[in-house]
PDB file of C-alpha atoms in Angstrom:
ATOM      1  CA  UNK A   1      -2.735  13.946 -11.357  1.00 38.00           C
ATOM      2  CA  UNK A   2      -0.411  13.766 -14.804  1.00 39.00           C
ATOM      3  CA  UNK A   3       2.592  14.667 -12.719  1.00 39.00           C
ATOM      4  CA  UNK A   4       2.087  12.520  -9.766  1.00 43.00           C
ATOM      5  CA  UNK A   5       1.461   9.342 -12.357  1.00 46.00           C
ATOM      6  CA  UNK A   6       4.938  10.725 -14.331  1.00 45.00           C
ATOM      7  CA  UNK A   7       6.688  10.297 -11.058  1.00 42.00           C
ATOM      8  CA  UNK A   8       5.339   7.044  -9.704  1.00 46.00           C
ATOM      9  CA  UNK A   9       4.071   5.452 -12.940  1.00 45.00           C
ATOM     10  CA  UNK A  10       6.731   3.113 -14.184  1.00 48.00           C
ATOM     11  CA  UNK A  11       5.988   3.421 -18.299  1.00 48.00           C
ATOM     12  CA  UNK A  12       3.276   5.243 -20.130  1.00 55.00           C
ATOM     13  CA  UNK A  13       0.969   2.799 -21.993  1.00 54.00           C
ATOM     14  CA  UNK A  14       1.050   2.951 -25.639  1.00 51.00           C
ATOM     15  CA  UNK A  15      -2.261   4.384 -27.867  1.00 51.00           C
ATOM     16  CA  UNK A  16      -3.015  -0.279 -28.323  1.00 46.00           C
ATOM     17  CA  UNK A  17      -2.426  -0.582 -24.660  1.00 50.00           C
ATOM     18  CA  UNK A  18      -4.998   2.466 -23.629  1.00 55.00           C
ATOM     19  CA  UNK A  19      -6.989   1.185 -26.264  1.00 69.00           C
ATOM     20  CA  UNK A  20      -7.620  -2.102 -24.064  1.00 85.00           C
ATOM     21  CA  UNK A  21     -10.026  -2.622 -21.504  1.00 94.00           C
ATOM     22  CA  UNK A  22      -9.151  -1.736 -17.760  1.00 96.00           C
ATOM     23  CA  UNK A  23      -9.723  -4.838 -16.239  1.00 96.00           C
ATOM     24  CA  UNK A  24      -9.602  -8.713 -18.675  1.00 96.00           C
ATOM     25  CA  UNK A  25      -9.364 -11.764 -18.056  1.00 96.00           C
ATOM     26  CA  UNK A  26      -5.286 -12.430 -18.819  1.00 96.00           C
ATOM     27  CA  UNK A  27      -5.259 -15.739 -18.721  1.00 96.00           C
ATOM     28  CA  UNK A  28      -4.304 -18.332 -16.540  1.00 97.00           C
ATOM     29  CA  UNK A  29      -0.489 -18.906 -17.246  1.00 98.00           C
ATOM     30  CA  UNK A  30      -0.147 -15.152 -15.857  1.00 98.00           C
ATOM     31  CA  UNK A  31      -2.523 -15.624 -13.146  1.00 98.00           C
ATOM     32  CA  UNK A  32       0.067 -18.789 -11.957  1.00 98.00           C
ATOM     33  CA  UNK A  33       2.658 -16.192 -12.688  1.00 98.00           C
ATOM     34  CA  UNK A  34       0.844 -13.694 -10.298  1.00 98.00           C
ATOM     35  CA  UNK A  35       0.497 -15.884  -7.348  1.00 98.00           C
ATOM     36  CA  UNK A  36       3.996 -16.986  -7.183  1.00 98.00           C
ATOM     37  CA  UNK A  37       5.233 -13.714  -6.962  1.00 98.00           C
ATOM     38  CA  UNK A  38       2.452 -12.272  -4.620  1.00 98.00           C
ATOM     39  CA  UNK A  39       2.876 -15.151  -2.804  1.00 98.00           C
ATOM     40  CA  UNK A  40       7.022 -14.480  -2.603  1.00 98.00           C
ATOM     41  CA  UNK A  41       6.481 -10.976  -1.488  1.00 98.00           C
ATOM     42  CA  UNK A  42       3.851 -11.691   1.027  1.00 98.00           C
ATOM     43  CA  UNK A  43       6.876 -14.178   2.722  1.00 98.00           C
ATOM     44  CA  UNK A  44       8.977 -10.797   2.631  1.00 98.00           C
ATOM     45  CA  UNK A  45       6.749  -8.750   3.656  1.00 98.00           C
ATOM     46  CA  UNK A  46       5.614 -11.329   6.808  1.00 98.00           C
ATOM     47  CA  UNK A  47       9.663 -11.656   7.643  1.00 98.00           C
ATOM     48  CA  UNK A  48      10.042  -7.572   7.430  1.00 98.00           C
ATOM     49  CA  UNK A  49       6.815  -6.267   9.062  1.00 98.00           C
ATOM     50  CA  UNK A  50       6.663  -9.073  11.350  1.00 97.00           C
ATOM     51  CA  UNK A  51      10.628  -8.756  12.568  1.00 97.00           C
ATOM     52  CA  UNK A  52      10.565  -4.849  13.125  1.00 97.00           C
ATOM     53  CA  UNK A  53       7.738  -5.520  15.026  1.00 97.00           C
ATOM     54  CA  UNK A  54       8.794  -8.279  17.490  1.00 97.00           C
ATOM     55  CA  UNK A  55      12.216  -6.456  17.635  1.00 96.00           C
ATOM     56  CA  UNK A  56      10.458  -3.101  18.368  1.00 96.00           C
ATOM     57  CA  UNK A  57       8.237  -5.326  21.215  1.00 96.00           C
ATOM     58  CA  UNK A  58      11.673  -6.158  22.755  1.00 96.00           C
ATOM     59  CA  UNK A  59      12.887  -2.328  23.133  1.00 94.00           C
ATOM     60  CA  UNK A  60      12.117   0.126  25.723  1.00 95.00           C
ATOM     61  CA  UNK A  61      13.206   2.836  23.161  1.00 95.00           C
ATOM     62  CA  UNK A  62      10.202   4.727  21.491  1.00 96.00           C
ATOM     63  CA  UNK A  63       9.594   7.761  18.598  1.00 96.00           C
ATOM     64  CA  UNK A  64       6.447  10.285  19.470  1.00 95.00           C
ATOM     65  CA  UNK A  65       5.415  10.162  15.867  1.00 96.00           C
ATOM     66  CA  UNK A  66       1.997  11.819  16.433  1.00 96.00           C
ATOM     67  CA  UNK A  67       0.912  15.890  17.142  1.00 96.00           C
ATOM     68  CA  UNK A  68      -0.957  15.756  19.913  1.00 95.00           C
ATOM     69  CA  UNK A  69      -4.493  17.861  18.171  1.00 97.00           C
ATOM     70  CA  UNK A  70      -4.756  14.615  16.377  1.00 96.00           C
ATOM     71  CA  UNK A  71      -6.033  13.191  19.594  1.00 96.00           C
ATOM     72  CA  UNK A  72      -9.381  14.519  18.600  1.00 96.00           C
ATOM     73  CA  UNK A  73      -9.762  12.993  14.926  1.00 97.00           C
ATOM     74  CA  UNK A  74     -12.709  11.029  15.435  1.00 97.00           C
ATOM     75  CA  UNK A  75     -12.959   7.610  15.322  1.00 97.00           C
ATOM     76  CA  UNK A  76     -14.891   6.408  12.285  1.00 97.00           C
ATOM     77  CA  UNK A  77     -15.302   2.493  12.624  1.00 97.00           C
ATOM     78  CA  UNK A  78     -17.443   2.642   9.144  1.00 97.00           C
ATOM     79  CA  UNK A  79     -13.957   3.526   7.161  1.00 98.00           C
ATOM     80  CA  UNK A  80     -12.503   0.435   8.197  1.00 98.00           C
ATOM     81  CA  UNK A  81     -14.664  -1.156   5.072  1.00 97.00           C
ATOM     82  CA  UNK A  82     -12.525   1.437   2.867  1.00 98.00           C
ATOM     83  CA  UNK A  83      -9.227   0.530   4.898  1.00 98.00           C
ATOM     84  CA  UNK A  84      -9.819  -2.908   3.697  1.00 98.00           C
ATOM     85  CA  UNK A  85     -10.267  -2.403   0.416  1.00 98.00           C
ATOM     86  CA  UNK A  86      -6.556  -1.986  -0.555  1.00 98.00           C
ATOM     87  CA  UNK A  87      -6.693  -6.134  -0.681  1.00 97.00           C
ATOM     88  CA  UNK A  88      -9.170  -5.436  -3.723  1.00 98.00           C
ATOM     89  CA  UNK A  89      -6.582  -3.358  -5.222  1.00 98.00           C
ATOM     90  CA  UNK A  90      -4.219  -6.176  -4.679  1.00 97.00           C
ATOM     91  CA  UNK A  91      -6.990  -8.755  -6.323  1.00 97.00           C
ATOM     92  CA  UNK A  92      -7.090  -6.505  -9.142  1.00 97.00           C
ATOM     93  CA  UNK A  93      -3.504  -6.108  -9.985  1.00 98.00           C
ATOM     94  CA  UNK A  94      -3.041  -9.301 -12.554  1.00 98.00           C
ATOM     95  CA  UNK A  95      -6.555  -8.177 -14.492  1.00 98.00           C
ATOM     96  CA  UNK A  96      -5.129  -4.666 -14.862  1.00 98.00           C
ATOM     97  CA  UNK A  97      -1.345  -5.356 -15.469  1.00 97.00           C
ATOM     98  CA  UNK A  98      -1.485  -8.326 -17.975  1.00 97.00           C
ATOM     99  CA  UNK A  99       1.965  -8.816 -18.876  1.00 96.00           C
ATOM    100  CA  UNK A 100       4.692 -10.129 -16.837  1.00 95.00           C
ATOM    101  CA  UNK A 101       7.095  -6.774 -17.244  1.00 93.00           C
ATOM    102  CA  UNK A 102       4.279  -4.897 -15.995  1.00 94.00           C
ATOM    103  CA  UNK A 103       3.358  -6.836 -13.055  1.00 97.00           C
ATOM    104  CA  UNK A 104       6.693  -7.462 -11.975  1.00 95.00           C
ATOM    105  CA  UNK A 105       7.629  -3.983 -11.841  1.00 95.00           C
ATOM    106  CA  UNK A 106       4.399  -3.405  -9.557  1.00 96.00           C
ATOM    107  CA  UNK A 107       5.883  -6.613  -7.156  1.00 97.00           C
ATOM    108  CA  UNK A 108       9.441  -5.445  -6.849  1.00 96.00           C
ATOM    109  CA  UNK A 109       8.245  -1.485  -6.247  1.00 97.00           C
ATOM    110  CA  UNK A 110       5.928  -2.928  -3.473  1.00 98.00           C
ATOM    111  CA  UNK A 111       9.075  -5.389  -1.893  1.00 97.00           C
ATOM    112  CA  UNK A 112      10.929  -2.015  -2.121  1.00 97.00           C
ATOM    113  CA  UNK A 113       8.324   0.119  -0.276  1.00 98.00           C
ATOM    114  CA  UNK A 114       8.468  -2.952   2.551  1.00 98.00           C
ATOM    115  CA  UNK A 115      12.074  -2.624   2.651  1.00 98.00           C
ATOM    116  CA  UNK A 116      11.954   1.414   3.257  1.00 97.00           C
ATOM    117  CA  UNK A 117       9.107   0.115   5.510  1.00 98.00           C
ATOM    118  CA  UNK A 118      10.874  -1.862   7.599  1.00 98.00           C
ATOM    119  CA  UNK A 119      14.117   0.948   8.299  1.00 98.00           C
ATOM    120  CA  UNK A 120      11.805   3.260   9.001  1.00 98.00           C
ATOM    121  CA  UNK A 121      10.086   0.691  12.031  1.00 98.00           C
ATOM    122  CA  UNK A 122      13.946   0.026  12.869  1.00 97.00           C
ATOM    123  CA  UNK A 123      14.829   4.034  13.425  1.00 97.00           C
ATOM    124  CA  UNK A 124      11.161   5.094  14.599  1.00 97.00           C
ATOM    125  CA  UNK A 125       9.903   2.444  16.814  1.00 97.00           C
ATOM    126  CA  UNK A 126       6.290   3.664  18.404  1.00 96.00           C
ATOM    127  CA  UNK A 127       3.408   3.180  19.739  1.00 96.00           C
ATOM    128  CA  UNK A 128      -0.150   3.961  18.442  1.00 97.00           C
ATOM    129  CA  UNK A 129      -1.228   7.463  20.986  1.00 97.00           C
ATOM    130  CA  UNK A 130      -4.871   6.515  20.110  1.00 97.00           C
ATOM    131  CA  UNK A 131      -6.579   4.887  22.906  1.00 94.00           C
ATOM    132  CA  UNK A 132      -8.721   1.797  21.634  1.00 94.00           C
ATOM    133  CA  UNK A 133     -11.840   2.487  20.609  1.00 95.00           C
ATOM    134  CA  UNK A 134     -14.537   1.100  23.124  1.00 94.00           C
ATOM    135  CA  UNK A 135     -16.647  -2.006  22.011  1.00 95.00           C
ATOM    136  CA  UNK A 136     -19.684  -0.328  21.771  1.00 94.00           C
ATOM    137  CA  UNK A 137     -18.458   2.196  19.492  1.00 94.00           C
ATOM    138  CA  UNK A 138     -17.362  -0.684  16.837  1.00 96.00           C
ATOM    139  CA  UNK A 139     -21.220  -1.158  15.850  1.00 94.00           C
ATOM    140  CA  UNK A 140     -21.385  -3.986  13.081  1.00 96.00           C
ATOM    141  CA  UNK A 141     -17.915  -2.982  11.979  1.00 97.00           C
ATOM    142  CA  UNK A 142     -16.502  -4.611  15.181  1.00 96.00           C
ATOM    143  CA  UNK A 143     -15.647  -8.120  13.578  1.00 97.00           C
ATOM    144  CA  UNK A 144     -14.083  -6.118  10.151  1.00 97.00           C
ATOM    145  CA  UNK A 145     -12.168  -3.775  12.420  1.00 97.00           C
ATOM    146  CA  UNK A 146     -11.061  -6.578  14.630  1.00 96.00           C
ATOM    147  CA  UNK A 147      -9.432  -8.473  12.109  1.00 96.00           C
ATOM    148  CA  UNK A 148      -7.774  -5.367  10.599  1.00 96.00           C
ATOM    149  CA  UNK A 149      -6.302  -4.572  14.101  1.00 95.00           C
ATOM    150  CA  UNK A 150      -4.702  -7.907  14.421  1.00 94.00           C
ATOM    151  CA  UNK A 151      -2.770  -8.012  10.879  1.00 93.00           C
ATOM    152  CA  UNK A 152      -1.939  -4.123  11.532  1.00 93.00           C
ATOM    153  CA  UNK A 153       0.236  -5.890  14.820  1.00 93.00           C
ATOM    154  CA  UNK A 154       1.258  -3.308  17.190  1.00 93.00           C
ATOM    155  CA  UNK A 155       4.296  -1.433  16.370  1.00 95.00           C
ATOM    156  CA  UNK A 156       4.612  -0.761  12.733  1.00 97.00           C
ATOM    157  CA  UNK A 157       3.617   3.191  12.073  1.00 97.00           C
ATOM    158  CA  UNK A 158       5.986   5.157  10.266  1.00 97.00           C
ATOM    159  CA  UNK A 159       5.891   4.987   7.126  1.00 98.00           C
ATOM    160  CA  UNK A 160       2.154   3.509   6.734  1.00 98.00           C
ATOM    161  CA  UNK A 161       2.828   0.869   4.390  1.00 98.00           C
ATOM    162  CA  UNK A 162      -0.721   0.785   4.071  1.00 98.00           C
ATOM    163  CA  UNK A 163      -0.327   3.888   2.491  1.00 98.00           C
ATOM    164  CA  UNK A 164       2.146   3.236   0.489  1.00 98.00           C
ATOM    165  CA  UNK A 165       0.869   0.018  -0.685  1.00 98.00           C
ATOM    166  CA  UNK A 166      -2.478   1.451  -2.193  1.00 98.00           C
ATOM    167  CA  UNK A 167      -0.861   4.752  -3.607  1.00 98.00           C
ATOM    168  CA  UNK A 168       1.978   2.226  -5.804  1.00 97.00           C
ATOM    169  CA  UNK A 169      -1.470   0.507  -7.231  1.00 97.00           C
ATOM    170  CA  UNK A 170      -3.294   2.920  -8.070  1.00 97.00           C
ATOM    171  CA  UNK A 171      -0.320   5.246  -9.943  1.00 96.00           C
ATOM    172  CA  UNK A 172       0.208   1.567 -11.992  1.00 95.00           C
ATOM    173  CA  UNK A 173      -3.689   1.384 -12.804  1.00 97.00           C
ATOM    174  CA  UNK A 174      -4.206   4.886 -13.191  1.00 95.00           C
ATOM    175  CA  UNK A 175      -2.585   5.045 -17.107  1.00 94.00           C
ATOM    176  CA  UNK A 176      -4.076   2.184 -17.944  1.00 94.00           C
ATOM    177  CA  UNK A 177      -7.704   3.939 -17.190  1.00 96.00           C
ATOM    178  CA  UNK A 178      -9.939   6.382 -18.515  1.00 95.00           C
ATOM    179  CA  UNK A 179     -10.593  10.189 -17.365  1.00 96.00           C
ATOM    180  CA  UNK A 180     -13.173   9.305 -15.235  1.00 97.00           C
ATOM    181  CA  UNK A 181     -11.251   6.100 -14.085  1.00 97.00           C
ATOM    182  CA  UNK A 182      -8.149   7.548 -12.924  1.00 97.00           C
ATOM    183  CA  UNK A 183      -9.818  10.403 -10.500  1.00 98.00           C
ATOM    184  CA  UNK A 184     -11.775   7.618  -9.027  1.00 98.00           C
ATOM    185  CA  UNK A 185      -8.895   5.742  -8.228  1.00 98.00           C
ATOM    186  CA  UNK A 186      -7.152   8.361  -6.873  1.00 98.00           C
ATOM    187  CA  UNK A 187      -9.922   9.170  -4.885  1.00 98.00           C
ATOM    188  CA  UNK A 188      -9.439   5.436  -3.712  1.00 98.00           C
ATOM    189  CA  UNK A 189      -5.940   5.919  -2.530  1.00 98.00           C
ATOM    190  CA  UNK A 190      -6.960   8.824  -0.692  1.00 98.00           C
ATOM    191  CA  UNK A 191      -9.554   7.526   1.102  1.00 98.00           C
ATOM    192  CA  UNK A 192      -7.977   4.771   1.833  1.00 98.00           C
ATOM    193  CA  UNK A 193      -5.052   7.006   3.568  1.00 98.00           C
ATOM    194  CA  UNK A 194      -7.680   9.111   5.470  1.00 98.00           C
ATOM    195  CA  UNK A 195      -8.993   5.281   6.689  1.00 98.00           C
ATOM    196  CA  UNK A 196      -5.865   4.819   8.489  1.00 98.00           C
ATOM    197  CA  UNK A 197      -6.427   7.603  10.569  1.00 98.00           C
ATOM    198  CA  UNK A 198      -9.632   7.425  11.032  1.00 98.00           C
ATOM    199  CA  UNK A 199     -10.123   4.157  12.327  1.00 98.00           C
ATOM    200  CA  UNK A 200      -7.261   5.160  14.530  1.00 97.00           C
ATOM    201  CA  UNK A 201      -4.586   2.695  13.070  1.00 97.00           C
ATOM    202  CA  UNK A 202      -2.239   5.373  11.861  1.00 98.00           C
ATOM    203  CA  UNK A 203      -1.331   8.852  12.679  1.00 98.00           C
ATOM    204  CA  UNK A 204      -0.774  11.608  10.108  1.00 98.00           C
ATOM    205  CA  UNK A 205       3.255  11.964   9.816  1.00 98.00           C
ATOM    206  CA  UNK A 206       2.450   7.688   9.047  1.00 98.00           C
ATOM    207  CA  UNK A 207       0.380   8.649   6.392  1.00 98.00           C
ATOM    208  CA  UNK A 208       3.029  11.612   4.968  1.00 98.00           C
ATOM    209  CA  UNK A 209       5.590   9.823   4.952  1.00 98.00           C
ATOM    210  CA  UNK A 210       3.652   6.289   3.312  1.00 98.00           C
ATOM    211  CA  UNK A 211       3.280   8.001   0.670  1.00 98.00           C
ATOM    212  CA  UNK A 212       6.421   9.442   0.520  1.00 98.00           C
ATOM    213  CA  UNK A 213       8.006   5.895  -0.033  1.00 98.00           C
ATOM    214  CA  UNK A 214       5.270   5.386  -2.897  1.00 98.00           C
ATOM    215  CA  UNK A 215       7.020   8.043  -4.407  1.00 95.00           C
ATOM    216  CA  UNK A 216      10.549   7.038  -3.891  1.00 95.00           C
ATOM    217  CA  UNK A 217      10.013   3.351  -4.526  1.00 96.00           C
ATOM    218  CA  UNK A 218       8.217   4.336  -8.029  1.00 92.00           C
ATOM    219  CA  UNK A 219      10.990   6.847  -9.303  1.00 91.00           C
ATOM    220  CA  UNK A 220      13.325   4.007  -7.907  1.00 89.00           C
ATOM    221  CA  UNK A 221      11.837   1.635 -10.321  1.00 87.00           C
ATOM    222  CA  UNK A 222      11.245   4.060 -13.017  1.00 79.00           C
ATOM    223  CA  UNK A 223      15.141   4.881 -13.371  1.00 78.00           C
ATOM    224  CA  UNK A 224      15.976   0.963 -13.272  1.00 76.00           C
ATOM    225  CA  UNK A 225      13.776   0.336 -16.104  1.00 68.00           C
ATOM    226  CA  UNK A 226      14.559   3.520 -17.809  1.00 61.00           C
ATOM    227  CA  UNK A 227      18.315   2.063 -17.613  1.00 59.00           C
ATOM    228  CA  UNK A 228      17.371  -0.813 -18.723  1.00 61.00           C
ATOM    229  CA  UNK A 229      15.242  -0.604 -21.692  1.00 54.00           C
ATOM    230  CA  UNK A 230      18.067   0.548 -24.927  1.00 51.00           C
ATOM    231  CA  UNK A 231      16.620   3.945 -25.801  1.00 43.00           C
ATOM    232  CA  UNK A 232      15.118   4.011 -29.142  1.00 39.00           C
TER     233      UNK A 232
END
């Protein structure tokens, strides 16, 4: 867990900063500050994972990206609540990171996962080898899984920026919490990446490599800051 946070984690928090709570209220200047920039990377993120996947509607070129035993991974329509829960990680992000630095960093390593996102739905276009899941199967999950299946479009799989997404949170909010805090977060990501397969939205080389591009994107950011911050 330590090394995986040293990689992706962008700065250790001081002994005042882990001293803090988790989650506070961090007042409504940075909350102002936190929509305008969630709201500028949701435009980039629309304009990247939308494109690739109109582009990718207009090719008859397409990448195999799943082994075909994974045809028998059940379908588990109760794990779409747990595939949706990455938007509470999102909701959380300004009460966890409550300065600008800190929450800027977490917006430009996410806009640079999206941009890995969207060369890697450029080289691998593909189509999900899943067959939908039958109606009746869908329970009282159908309207929750419905909704997920329309923002998940059609073509988008490899890397799962889904994936991705939830793995850069949670190695941000993982310093910032205690013992018991950071393994159930981390149990959070994961779960969250064994949704995506589970509800049949993603296969497993998706998953590998989404949170491959957590990885890269956070050492990315780490070095920039690292460069930029005068060594003391």
């Amino acid at each position: 867990m330590a090394s995986l946070q040293t990689i992706v984690g962008i700065a250790k928090p001081s002994a005042v900063e882990r001293a803090e709570p988790f989650l506070a209220w961090p007042g409504r200047a940075h909350l102002r500050y936190a929509v305008l920039l969630s709201f500028v990377n949701t435009l980039w993120f629309v304009l990247v994972y939308g494109g690739m996947d109109s582009l990718t509607a207009r090719r008859n070129f397409r990448v195999p990206v799943h082994f075909p035993a994974e045809l028998a991974i059940p379908f588990v329509p109760a794990m779409t609540l747990l595939y949706m829960s990455i938007y509470v990680l999102f909701w959380m992000a300004p009460f966890v990171l409550r300065t600008r630095r800190e929450f800027r960093t977490l917006v430009l390593t996410l806009a640079l996962a999206i941009f890995f996102g969207g060369i890697g739905f450029l080289l691998f276009p593909a189509d999900l080898a899943f067959a939908p899941p039958r109606e009746e199967d869908l329970g009282i999950w159908a309207g929750l899984f419905h909704f997920a299946d329309t923002l998940n479009l059609t073509h988008n799989l490899l890397p799962s920026l889904h994936v991705a997404f939830a793995v850069i949170c949670v190695a941000m909010f993982s310093p910032r919490a205690p013992i018991v805090g950071k393994v159930l977060l981390w149990t959070w990501a994961a779960m969250v990446a064994a949704s995506t397969v589970l509800i049949h939205q993603h296969h497993l080389l998706d998953v590998a490599t989404g949170w491959l591009v957590a990885l890269i994107c956070g050492k990315a950011m780490f070095y920039l800051w690292s460069a930029r911050t005068p060594s003391r």
